[in-house]
Amino acid sequence: MNNLDKFIKLGTAGEGTYGIVYKAKNKVTGKSVALKRIKLEKFCKEDHTEGVPSTAIREISILKGLRHSSIIELQDVMYTSDRLYLVFEYLELDLKRYLDGTSKPVDKELIRSYIKQLCEGLAYLHTHRILHRDIKPQNLLVDKEGHVKIADFGLSRCFSLPTKSYTHEVVTMWYRAPELLLGSKMYTNGIDIWSLGCVMAEMFNKRAMFPGDSEIDQMFKIFKILGTPTEENWPGVTTLPQYEVSFPKWKATELKTHINFNDSEEEEFLKLMLVYDPFVRNTAKALLGTGYLKKAKLTAPDMKPFPDTTEEYC
C-alpha cells in the first residue's frame, strides 16, 4: 500500500488555482484530513515549465518549518507520476462560508477569540520573518470547537531586515493594504495587520468593508471612510508611485457609522489596525498586549448549520 492508499476520499472541500481540495479519512488513524491535489502535467503544459507550481513549492517550504495552534498543519507531501498531494489537518469550513451561512450576527466573544488566535498566529509568522500576504476570510479555517487557523501560504514569503523591494501585486484586493494599492514595493508585516483589520470588520458586518472592483475604486472606498491620506497622517505618502495630487479630498468619518460594533472597545481596537502609516500600524505582538485581547477566551460557535460541507465524491 503506497501512502495515498492510506486515505479514503469522502468529498470535495474546495477548489483552488492549481487543484482540488478533498476531505479524506486516514484508514489507519481514522482521522479526517484535507488532501490538496495539484496536477503537475496541467501546470507544465500551461506554463511551459517542468516541476511543481511555485506557489506549491513556497507553501511546502514554509509550512514544513511551522508549528503553531493557529496555523494549518501540513502533515505530509505525496507524489504520483503526474500529481502532487499535500495532506493537511481538516477543519470544517473557512470563515467566509461560516459568515455567509449564519443568519445571526457573530457573537462578540467569538470575534474576540478569533482575532486573538489570528494575532497569535501572525505574531508567530512575523517573528519567523514570514509574511502571509493573503489574509482573507477564505484563507482562515474554523472548526466546531472555536479554533481558527491561517491557511493557504501560496503567496507567502520570507522577509529580511532591512526590507527589500517586493511586488505590490499581492493580497486579494478587498483586503489589500493602502501602501500596496499605492504601489509601494517596500513593505513588511503591516500588510497582514491591515488585512486582519478588514477581516474583523467583515465579521461585524457580514460583508466586506472595502469591496472595490478595481485598484482605484478600492483606494477610493478606503479614502471615503478613513479620509484621503496626507503627509500629516502618513509621511511620505505623496511620493508613492500611484499617489496622485488630484485625488478627491475626503474627510475621515467615524468607523461606528459603517460597522456594527457591539461596544466602543471593539471600535478602538480596530482603529489600531486600520492605520494608514504602516510604521504606526500596530504589530500583532502589540495587539496581543491590548486590554481587548487579554479578555479573550476560546469560544465554541454554534456550527449546527454546517453538519458536513463536503460534496458527494464520485
Tab-separated table of C-alpha atoms in Angstrom:
chain	number	residue	atom	x	y	z
A	1	MET	CA	0.000	0.000	0.000
A	2	ASN	CA	1.511	3.344	-1.036
A	3	ASN	CA	0.999	6.486	1.033
A	4	LEU	CA	-2.002	7.653	-0.968
A	5	ASP	CA	-3.777	4.319	-0.431
A	6	LYS	CA	-3.948	5.154	3.282
A	7	PHE	CA	-6.726	7.653	2.559
A	8	ILE	CA	-10.369	7.338	1.539
A	9	LYS	CA	-11.701	10.383	-0.314
A	10	LEU	CA	-15.032	11.455	1.187
A	11	GLY	CA	-15.846	14.533	-0.882
A	12	THR	CA	-14.605	17.799	-2.352
A	13	ALA	CA	-13.963	20.537	0.178
A	14	GLY	CA	-12.902	23.281	-2.227
A	15	GLU	CA	-11.057	24.160	-5.400
A	16	GLY	CA	-8.102	26.463	-5.952
A	17	THR	CA	-5.970	27.757	-8.806
A	18	TYR	CA	-3.810	24.667	-9.105
A	19	GLY	CA	-6.028	21.882	-7.865
A	20	ILE	CA	-8.865	20.458	-5.808
A	21	VAL	CA	-9.055	20.018	-2.032
A	22	TYR	CA	-10.717	16.804	-0.853
A	23	LYS	CA	-11.954	15.756	2.528
A	24	ALA	CA	-10.464	12.338	3.218
A	25	LYS	CA	-10.118	9.821	6.027
A	26	ASN	CA	-6.922	8.146	7.143
A	27	LYS	CA	-7.611	4.381	7.175
A	28	VAL	CA	-5.007	3.819	9.877
A	29	THR	CA	-5.841	6.588	12.358
A	30	GLY	CA	-9.484	7.175	11.415
A	31	LYS	CA	-8.886	10.934	11.426
A	32	SER	CA	-10.146	13.310	8.745
A	33	VAL	CA	-7.617	15.202	6.628
A	34	ALA	CA	-7.696	17.664	3.757
A	35	LEU	CA	-5.971	16.449	0.577
A	36	LYS	CA	-4.859	19.248	-1.726
A	37	ARG	CA	-4.332	17.719	-5.165
A	38	ILE	CA	-2.135	19.520	-7.687
A	39	LYS	CA	-1.976	18.296	-11.296
A	40	LEU	CA	1.613	18.627	-12.417
A	41	GLU	CA	1.030	17.902	-16.113
A	42	LYS	CA	-1.545	20.702	-16.410
A	43	PHE	CA	0.851	23.145	-14.808
A	44	CYS	CA	3.690	22.107	-17.105
A	45	LYS	CA	1.571	22.430	-20.244
A	46	GLU	CA	0.220	25.877	-19.440
A	47	ASP	CA	3.426	27.394	-18.117
A	48	HIS	CA	5.906	25.544	-20.353
A	49	THR	CA	7.998	24.594	-17.338
A	50	GLU	CA	8.837	21.414	-15.522
A	51	GLY	CA	8.201	20.558	-11.911
A	52	VAL	CA	5.863	21.807	-9.223
A	53	PRO	CA	3.999	25.170	-9.283
A	54	SER	CA	5.937	27.877	-7.461
A	55	THR	CA	3.001	28.508	-5.115
A	56	ALA	CA	3.061	24.865	-4.011
A	57	ILE	CA	6.835	24.907	-3.544
A	58	ARG	CA	6.553	28.050	-1.443
A	59	GLU	CA	3.695	26.639	0.631
A	60	ILE	CA	5.548	23.384	1.317
A	61	SER	CA	8.852	25.023	2.195
A	62	ILE	CA	7.232	27.490	4.592
A	63	LEU	CA	4.766	25.154	6.304
A	64	LYS	CA	7.324	22.392	6.847
A	65	GLY	CA	9.073	24.626	9.375
A	66	LEU	CA	5.997	25.946	11.196
A	67	ARG	CA	4.234	24.545	14.272
A	68	HIS	CA	1.558	26.711	15.845
A	69	SER	CA	-2.007	26.122	17.026
A	70	SER	CA	-3.315	28.972	14.837
A	71	ILE	CA	-1.582	27.823	11.634
A	72	ILE	CA	-2.786	24.926	9.489
A	73	GLU	CA	-0.582	21.855	9.875
A	74	LEU	CA	0.975	20.294	6.792
A	75	GLN	CA	1.133	16.608	7.740
A	76	ASP	CA	2.604	15.023	4.627
A	77	VAL	CA	3.584	15.515	0.983
A	78	MET	CA	2.994	12.720	-1.537
A	79	TYR	CA	3.868	12.365	-5.225
A	80	THR	CA	2.414	10.257	-8.013
A	81	SER	CA	3.523	10.274	-11.656
A	82	ASP	CA	1.526	13.374	-12.550
A	83	ARG	CA	0.148	14.725	-9.262
A	84	LEU	CA	1.265	16.187	-6.002
A	85	TYR	CA	-0.802	15.765	-2.837
A	86	LEU	CA	-0.459	17.938	0.250
A	87	VAL	CA	-2.004	16.436	3.381
A	88	PHE	CA	-3.369	18.984	5.868
A	89	GLU	CA	-5.293	18.711	9.109
A	90	TYR	CA	-9.006	19.040	8.397
A	91	LEU	CA	-11.257	21.860	9.588
A	92	GLU	CA	-14.949	22.017	8.752
A	93	LEU	CA	-15.037	25.209	6.700
A	94	ASP	CA	-13.486	28.590	6.037
A	95	LEU	CA	-14.503	31.807	7.744
A	96	LYS	CA	-16.155	33.179	4.590
A	97	ARG	CA	-18.523	30.227	4.340
A	98	TYR	CA	-19.217	30.433	8.061
A	99	LEU	CA	-20.151	34.118	7.836
A	100	ASP	CA	-22.310	33.537	4.746
A	101	GLY	CA	-24.076	30.590	6.361
A	102	THR	CA	-25.102	32.215	9.639
A	103	SER	CA	-28.180	34.421	9.752
A	104	LYS	CA	-27.451	35.933	13.167
A	105	PRO	CA	-24.662	38.410	13.996
A	106	VAL	CA	-21.418	36.738	15.040
A	107	ASP	CA	-21.113	36.554	18.817
A	108	LYS	CA	-18.875	39.338	20.153
A	109	GLU	CA	-16.805	36.931	22.255
A	110	LEU	CA	-16.267	34.644	19.281
A	111	ILE	CA	-14.951	37.601	17.270
A	112	ARG	CA	-12.612	38.483	20.119
A	113	SER	CA	-11.410	34.882	20.366
A	114	TYR	CA	-10.873	34.567	16.604
A	115	ILE	CA	-8.889	37.817	16.449
A	116	LYS	CA	-6.692	36.799	19.376
A	117	GLN	CA	-5.914	33.437	17.781
A	118	LEU	CA	-5.128	35.107	14.452
A	119	CYS	CA	-2.899	37.697	16.120
A	120	GLU	CA	-1.048	34.873	17.852
A	121	GLY	CA	-0.588	33.133	14.534
A	122	LEU	CA	0.601	36.297	12.780
A	123	ALA	CA	2.941	37.172	15.643
A	124	TYR	CA	4.481	33.703	15.280
A	125	LEU	CA	4.848	34.115	11.498
A	126	HIS	CA	6.298	37.615	11.745
A	127	THR	CA	8.740	36.549	14.456
A	128	HIS	CA	9.962	33.939	11.994
A	129	ARG	CA	10.113	36.684	9.326
A	130	ILE	CA	7.309	35.288	7.212
A	131	LEU	CA	4.641	37.425	5.555
A	132	HIS	CA	1.405	35.648	4.694
A	133	ARG	CA	0.387	38.264	2.096
A	134	ASP	CA	-3.128	36.906	1.528
A	135	ILE	CA	-5.086	37.138	4.776
A	136	LYS	CA	-8.797	36.956	3.910
A	137	PRO	CA	-11.831	35.011	5.224
A	138	GLN	CA	-11.433	32.308	2.550
A	139	ASN	CA	-7.932	31.524	3.861
A	140	LEU	CA	-8.956	31.282	7.523
A	141	LEU	CA	-10.299	27.875	8.540
A	142	VAL	CA	-12.614	27.289	11.506
A	143	ASP	CA	-13.924	24.254	13.367
A	144	LYS	CA	-16.780	23.451	15.719
A	145	GLU	CA	-14.625	23.933	18.813
A	146	GLY	CA	-13.972	27.626	18.169
A	147	HIS	CA	-10.492	27.341	16.664
A	148	VAL	CA	-9.407	29.406	13.673
A	149	LYS	CA	-6.276	28.674	11.655
A	150	ILE	CA	-4.360	30.539	8.979
A	151	ALA	CA	-4.127	28.556	5.743
A	152	ASP	CA	-3.052	28.863	2.082
A	153	PHE	CA	0.553	30.022	2.125
A	154	GLY	CA	0.921	30.092	-1.662
A	155	LEU	CA	1.645	33.836	-1.707
A	156	SER	CA	3.697	33.868	1.480
A	157	ARG	CA	7.380	34.684	1.564
A	158	CYS	CA	10.188	35.285	3.980
A	159	PHE	CA	11.316	38.865	4.520
A	160	SER	CA	14.549	40.308	5.802
A	161	LEU	CA	15.676	43.455	7.527
A	162	PRO	CA	16.312	45.960	6.119
A	163	THR	CA	13.325	45.399	3.870
A	164	LYS	CA	13.833	44.547	0.226
A	165	SER	CA	11.797	45.513	-2.821
A	166	TYR	CA	8.857	43.145	-3.328
A	167	THR	CA	5.982	43.041	-5.787
A	168	HIS	CA	2.933	45.014	-4.695
A	169	GLU	CA	0.603	42.649	-6.603
A	170	VAL	CA	-0.234	40.536	-3.558
A	171	VAL	CA	-3.239	40.143	-1.256
A	172	THR	CA	-6.773	39.821	-2.608
A	173	MET	CA	-7.792	43.378	-3.458
A	174	TRP	CA	-10.538	43.873	-0.858
A	175	TYR	CA	-8.027	43.181	1.914
A	176	ARG	CA	-5.007	44.884	0.353
A	177	ALA	CA	-3.171	47.467	2.449
A	178	PRO	CA	-3.120	51.060	1.142
A	179	GLU	CA	0.676	51.061	0.724
A	180	LEU	CA	0.284	48.188	-1.742
A	181	LEU	CA	-2.540	49.911	-3.601
A	182	LEU	CA	-0.360	52.997	-3.936
A	183	GLY	CA	2.439	50.930	-5.458
A	184	SER	CA	4.933	50.626	-2.608
A	185	LYS	CA	7.429	47.801	-3.112
A	186	MET	CA	8.942	48.241	0.336
A	187	TYR	CA	6.733	46.696	2.987
A	188	THR	CA	6.768	44.321	5.913
A	189	ASN	CA	4.297	42.746	8.343
A	190	GLY	CA	1.934	45.724	8.377
A	191	ILE	CA	0.212	44.421	5.242
A	192	ASP	CA	-1.020	41.350	7.161
A	193	ILE	CA	-2.303	43.533	10.012
A	194	TRP	CA	-4.326	45.735	7.634
A	195	SER	CA	-5.853	42.602	6.078
A	196	LEU	CA	-6.749	41.284	9.529
A	197	GLY	CA	-8.475	44.588	10.302
A	198	CYS	CA	-10.589	44.183	7.151
A	199	VAL	CA	-11.447	40.627	8.229
A	200	MET	CA	-12.510	41.816	11.685
A	201	ALA	CA	-14.771	44.479	10.160
A	202	GLU	CA	-16.313	41.805	7.959
A	203	MET	CA	-17.105	39.667	10.997
A	204	PHE	CA	-19.154	42.548	12.419
A	205	ASN	CA	-20.970	43.440	9.196
A	206	LYS	CA	-21.134	40.009	7.469
A	207	ARG	CA	-19.863	41.718	4.309
A	208	ALA	CA	-16.568	43.131	3.072
A	209	MET	CA	-15.760	46.636	4.291
A	210	PHE	CA	-13.916	47.800	1.160
A	211	PRO	CA	-15.323	45.812	-1.818
A	212	GLY	CA	-13.582	47.612	-4.679
A	213	ASP	CA	-13.936	46.477	-8.291
A	214	SER	CA	-10.604	47.962	-9.413
A	215	GLU	CA	-7.482	49.307	-7.718
A	216	ILE	CA	-8.601	52.931	-7.981
A	217	ASP	CA	-12.109	52.039	-6.764
A	218	GLN	CA	-10.537	50.100	-3.905
A	219	MET	CA	-8.468	53.122	-2.871
A	220	PHE	CA	-11.433	55.465	-3.084
A	221	LYS	CA	-13.633	53.151	-0.984
A	222	ILE	CA	-10.960	53.303	1.730
A	223	PHE	CA	-10.476	57.061	1.380
A	224	LYS	CA	-14.229	57.762	1.657
A	225	ILE	CA	-14.303	56.140	5.104
A	226	LEU	CA	-10.840	56.827	6.531
A	227	GLY	CA	-10.208	60.083	4.680
A	228	THR	CA	-7.768	60.783	1.860
A	229	PRO	CA	-4.248	60.237	3.263
A	230	THR	CA	-1.960	63.233	3.638
A	231	GLU	CA	1.644	63.895	4.606
A	232	GLU	CA	0.348	64.777	8.075
A	233	ASN	CA	-1.119	61.347	8.835
A	234	TRP	CA	1.169	59.363	6.536
A	235	PRO	CA	4.622	60.891	5.966
A	236	GLY	CA	5.911	60.023	2.513
A	237	VAL	CA	2.548	59.019	1.026
A	238	THR	CA	2.773	61.632	-1.746
A	239	THR	CA	5.981	60.017	-3.042
A	240	LEU	CA	4.403	56.594	-3.628
A	241	PRO	CA	4.147	55.588	-7.319
A	242	GLN	CA	0.337	55.507	-7.559
A	243	TYR	CA	-0.378	58.596	-5.469
A	244	GLU	CA	-1.995	61.473	-7.389
A	245	VAL	CA	-2.305	65.032	-6.133
A	246	SER	CA	-5.633	65.104	-7.995
A	247	PHE	CA	-7.181	62.506	-5.658
A	248	PRO	CA	-10.518	63.729	-4.223
A	249	LYS	CA	-10.046	65.097	-0.706
A	250	TRP	CA	-12.379	63.134	1.554
A	251	LYS	CA	-12.526	63.699	5.304
A	252	ALA	CA	-12.355	60.803	7.750
A	253	THR	CA	-15.654	59.505	9.127
A	254	GLU	CA	-16.470	57.630	12.326
A	255	LEU	CA	-15.998	53.869	11.936
A	256	LYS	CA	-19.108	53.231	14.008
A	257	THR	CA	-21.229	54.759	11.229
A	258	HIS	CA	-20.079	51.951	8.900
A	259	ILE	CA	-19.528	48.981	11.228
A	260	ASN	CA	-21.945	47.236	13.580
A	261	PHE	CA	-19.803	47.331	16.723
A	262	ASN	CA	-21.098	45.941	19.990
A	263	ASP	CA	-19.173	48.491	22.074
A	264	SER	CA	-16.556	51.233	21.869
A	265	GLU	CA	-13.750	48.866	22.910
A	266	GLU	CA	-14.109	46.975	19.631
A	267	GLU	CA	-14.008	50.214	17.665
A	268	GLU	CA	-10.865	51.433	19.407
A	269	PHE	CA	-9.162	48.113	18.808
A	270	LEU	CA	-9.990	48.053	15.089
A	271	LYS	CA	-8.563	51.555	14.718
A	272	LEU	CA	-5.175	50.152	15.751
A	273	MET	CA	-5.132	48.016	12.593
A	274	LEU	CA	-6.754	50.292	10.019
A	275	VAL	CA	-3.980	52.884	10.211
A	276	TYR	CA	-2.576	54.453	7.049
A	277	ASP	CA	1.060	54.805	8.071
A	278	PRO	CA	2.475	51.249	8.128
A	279	PHE	CA	5.138	52.343	10.622
A	280	VAL	CA	2.424	53.414	13.087
A	281	ARG	CA	0.107	50.476	12.456
A	282	ASN	CA	0.264	48.106	15.425
A	283	THR	CA	2.143	44.817	15.210
A	284	ALA	CA	0.480	41.515	16.051
A	285	LYS	CA	2.561	41.319	19.232
A	286	ALA	CA	1.456	44.791	20.315
A	287	LEU	CA	-2.192	43.939	19.626
A	288	LEU	CA	-1.923	40.901	21.894
A	289	GLY	CA	-0.988	43.241	24.727
A	290	THR	CA	-4.199	45.274	24.483
A	291	GLY	CA	-6.961	45.001	27.046
A	292	TYR	CA	-9.394	43.919	24.343
A	293	LEU	CA	-7.491	40.714	23.523
A	294	LYS	CA	-6.385	39.982	27.086
A	295	LYS	CA	-10.061	39.269	27.854
A	296	ALA	CA	-10.359	36.705	25.060
A	297	LYS	CA	-11.315	33.094	25.796
A	298	LEU	CA	-11.747	30.157	23.442
A	299	THR	CA	-15.417	30.243	22.474
A	300	ALA	CA	-17.154	27.420	20.611
A	301	PRO	CA	-19.539	28.757	17.929
A	302	ASP	CA	-22.881	27.206	17.066
A	303	MET	CA	-21.944	25.223	13.956
A	304	LYS	CA	-25.305	23.472	13.553
A	305	PRO	CA	-25.917	24.881	10.046
A	306	PHE	CA	-22.768	23.039	8.900
A	307	PRO	CA	-23.015	19.315	9.738
A	308	ASP	CA	-20.933	18.490	6.630
A	309	THR	CA	-19.814	20.958	3.956
A	310	THR	CA	-18.276	18.449	1.568
A	311	GLU	CA	-19.968	17.395	-1.647
A	312	GLU	CA	-20.528	13.751	-2.551
A	313	TYR	CA	-17.403	12.342	-4.149
A	314	CYS	CA	-17.646	10.102	-7.198
